[in-house]
């Protein structure tokens, strides 16, 4: 069985990019029952929360403490054997998880 992976994405005022980041994570070619997506909203003041809540992801909200704190919050709540970090404006290739885990 493949290892379970947690993808942690910190988000701050990311309404323009967070949806695409989530969608590209959801379409990874890695088995979908073997990874979770955790979005940590770092006190956004725009429509980021509404967009995140429209997806099937684990959602954590905290007051604004910066991206390092948001990553740590996500990591501490991760269930994965491995934790991957992605910025809210990144668009990973469809084989990002499977290629990385092959190594």
mmCIF file of C-alpha atoms in Angstrom:
data_model
loop_
_atom_site.group_PDB
_atom_site.id
_atom_site.type_symbol
_atom_site.label_atom_id
_atom_site.label_comp_id
_atom_site.label_asym_id
_atom_site.label_seq_id
_atom_site.Cartn_x
_atom_site.Cartn_y
_atom_site.Cartn_z
ATOM 1 C CA UNK A 1 0.000 0.000 0.000
ATOM 2 C CA UNK A 2 1.246 3.472 -0.851
ATOM 3 C CA UNK A 3 2.133 5.822 2.019
ATOM 4 C CA UNK A 4 -0.470 8.359 3.152
ATOM 5 C CA UNK A 5 0.427 11.965 2.289
ATOM 6 C CA UNK A 6 -0.742 15.266 3.741
ATOM 7 C CA UNK A 7 -0.574 18.335 1.503
ATOM 8 C CA UNK A 8 -0.486 21.522 3.580
ATOM 9 C CA UNK A 9 -1.313 24.827 1.904
ATOM 10 C CA UNK A 10 -1.125 28.056 3.927
ATOM 11 C CA UNK A 11 -3.404 30.748 2.539
ATOM 12 C CA UNK A 12 -3.567 34.470 3.198
ATOM 13 C CA UNK A 13 -5.767 36.682 1.013
ATOM 14 C CA UNK A 14 -5.506 34.061 -1.718
ATOM 15 C CA UNK A 15 -8.948 34.300 -3.294
ATOM 16 C CA UNK A 16 -7.471 34.658 -6.799
ATOM 17 C CA UNK A 17 -5.263 31.544 -6.638
ATOM 18 C CA UNK A 18 -6.390 29.104 -3.937
ATOM 19 C CA UNK A 19 -9.115 27.451 -6.021
ATOM 20 C CA UNK A 20 -6.716 26.418 -8.800
ATOM 21 C CA UNK A 21 -4.138 25.194 -6.263
ATOM 22 C CA UNK A 22 -6.770 22.996 -4.595
ATOM 23 C CA UNK A 23 -8.108 21.691 -7.907
ATOM 24 C CA UNK A 24 -4.666 20.663 -9.150
ATOM 25 C CA UNK A 25 -4.016 18.858 -5.872
ATOM 26 C CA UNK A 26 -7.359 17.067 -6.105
ATOM 27 C CA UNK A 27 -6.512 15.773 -9.579
ATOM 28 C CA UNK A 28 -3.160 14.231 -8.687
ATOM 29 C CA UNK A 29 -2.509 10.809 -10.208
ATOM 30 C CA UNK A 30 -1.660 9.471 -6.730
ATOM 31 C CA UNK A 31 -4.455 7.298 -5.214
ATOM 32 C CA UNK A 32 -7.057 9.705 -3.838
ATOM 33 C CA UNK A 33 -7.635 7.633 -0.713
ATOM 34 C CA UNK A 34 -3.949 7.976 0.140
ATOM 35 C CA UNK A 35 -3.691 11.755 0.541
ATOM 36 C CA UNK A 36 -5.414 14.652 2.249
ATOM 37 C CA UNK A 37 -5.364 18.360 1.512
ATOM 38 C CA UNK A 38 -5.149 20.701 4.492
ATOM 39 C CA UNK A 39 -5.710 24.412 3.927
ATOM 40 C CA UNK A 40 -4.697 26.742 6.748
ATOM 41 C CA UNK A 41 -6.371 30.120 6.370
ATOM 42 C CA UNK A 42 -3.973 32.552 8.020
ATOM 43 C CA UNK A 43 -6.520 35.250 8.863
ATOM 44 C CA UNK A 44 -7.500 36.216 5.323
ATOM 45 C CA UNK A 45 -9.681 39.295 4.924
ATOM 46 C CA UNK A 46 -10.881 38.629 1.387
ATOM 47 C CA UNK A 47 -12.996 35.805 -0.056
ATOM 48 C CA UNK A 48 -10.414 33.072 0.593
ATOM 49 C CA UNK A 49 -12.489 31.321 3.269
ATOM 50 C CA UNK A 50 -15.586 31.086 1.079
ATOM 51 C CA UNK A 51 -13.583 29.565 -1.762
ATOM 52 C CA UNK A 52 -11.821 27.039 0.484
ATOM 53 C CA UNK A 53 -15.116 25.925 2.015
ATOM 54 C CA UNK A 54 -16.492 25.114 -1.448
ATOM 55 C CA UNK A 55 -13.976 22.239 -1.754
ATOM 56 C CA UNK A 56 -13.688 18.896 0.007
ATOM 57 C CA UNK A 57 -10.537 19.666 2.005
ATOM 58 C CA UNK A 58 -9.586 19.863 5.666
ATOM 59 C CA UNK A 59 -9.976 23.485 6.667
ATOM 60 C CA UNK A 60 -8.201 25.178 9.557
ATOM 61 C CA UNK A 61 -8.520 28.875 10.334
ATOM 62 C CA UNK A 62 -6.134 30.822 12.530
ATOM 63 C CA UNK A 63 -5.475 34.490 13.213
ATOM 64 C CA UNK A 64 -2.804 36.000 10.996
ATOM 65 C CA UNK A 65 0.612 34.819 12.204
ATOM 66 C CA UNK A 66 2.423 34.422 8.889
ATOM 67 C CA UNK A 67 3.098 31.544 6.495
ATOM 68 C CA UNK A 68 5.579 29.709 8.734
ATOM 69 C CA UNK A 69 3.023 29.534 11.536
ATOM 70 C CA UNK A 70 0.327 28.387 9.093
ATOM 71 C CA UNK A 71 2.629 25.628 7.794
ATOM 72 C CA UNK A 72 3.352 24.513 11.357
ATOM 73 C CA UNK A 73 -0.364 24.473 12.182
ATOM 74 C CA UNK A 74 -1.023 22.313 9.131
ATOM 75 C CA UNK A 75 1.878 19.976 9.900
ATOM 76 C CA UNK A 76 0.712 19.510 13.491
ATOM 77 C CA UNK A 77 -2.753 18.511 12.224
ATOM 78 C CA UNK A 78 -1.519 16.294 9.404
ATOM 79 C CA UNK A 79 -2.379 12.597 9.360
ATOM 80 C CA UNK A 80 0.116 11.673 6.645
ATOM 81 C CA UNK A 81 3.234 9.557 6.823
ATOM 82 C CA UNK A 82 4.729 12.306 4.666
ATOM 83 C CA UNK A 83 3.872 16.009 4.624
ATOM 84 C CA UNK A 84 4.172 18.079 1.456
ATOM 85 C CA UNK A 85 3.970 21.874 1.512
ATOM 86 C CA UNK A 86 2.571 23.949 -1.331
ATOM 87 C CA UNK A 87 2.013 27.694 -1.598
ATOM 88 C CA UNK A 88 -1.477 28.919 -2.416
ATOM 89 C CA UNK A 89 -0.357 30.312 -5.777
ATOM 90 C CA UNK A 90 1.397 27.144 -6.963
ATOM 91 C CA UNK A 91 0.039 24.780 -9.606
ATOM 92 C CA UNK A 92 1.719 21.387 -9.236
ATOM 93 C CA UNK A 93 1.986 18.977 -12.147
ATOM 94 C CA UNK A 94 -0.548 16.149 -12.100
ATOM 95 C CA UNK A 95 2.211 13.649 -11.237
ATOM 96 C CA UNK A 96 3.832 15.763 -8.501
ATOM 97 C CA UNK A 97 3.030 13.352 -5.661
ATOM 98 C CA UNK A 98 3.671 10.107 -7.544
ATOM 99 C CA UNK A 99 7.006 11.272 -8.991
ATOM 100 C CA UNK A 100 8.218 12.580 -5.656
ATOM 101 C CA UNK A 101 7.182 9.422 -3.811
ATOM 102 C CA UNK A 102 8.971 7.277 -6.405
ATOM 103 C CA UNK A 103 12.240 8.633 -5.035
#
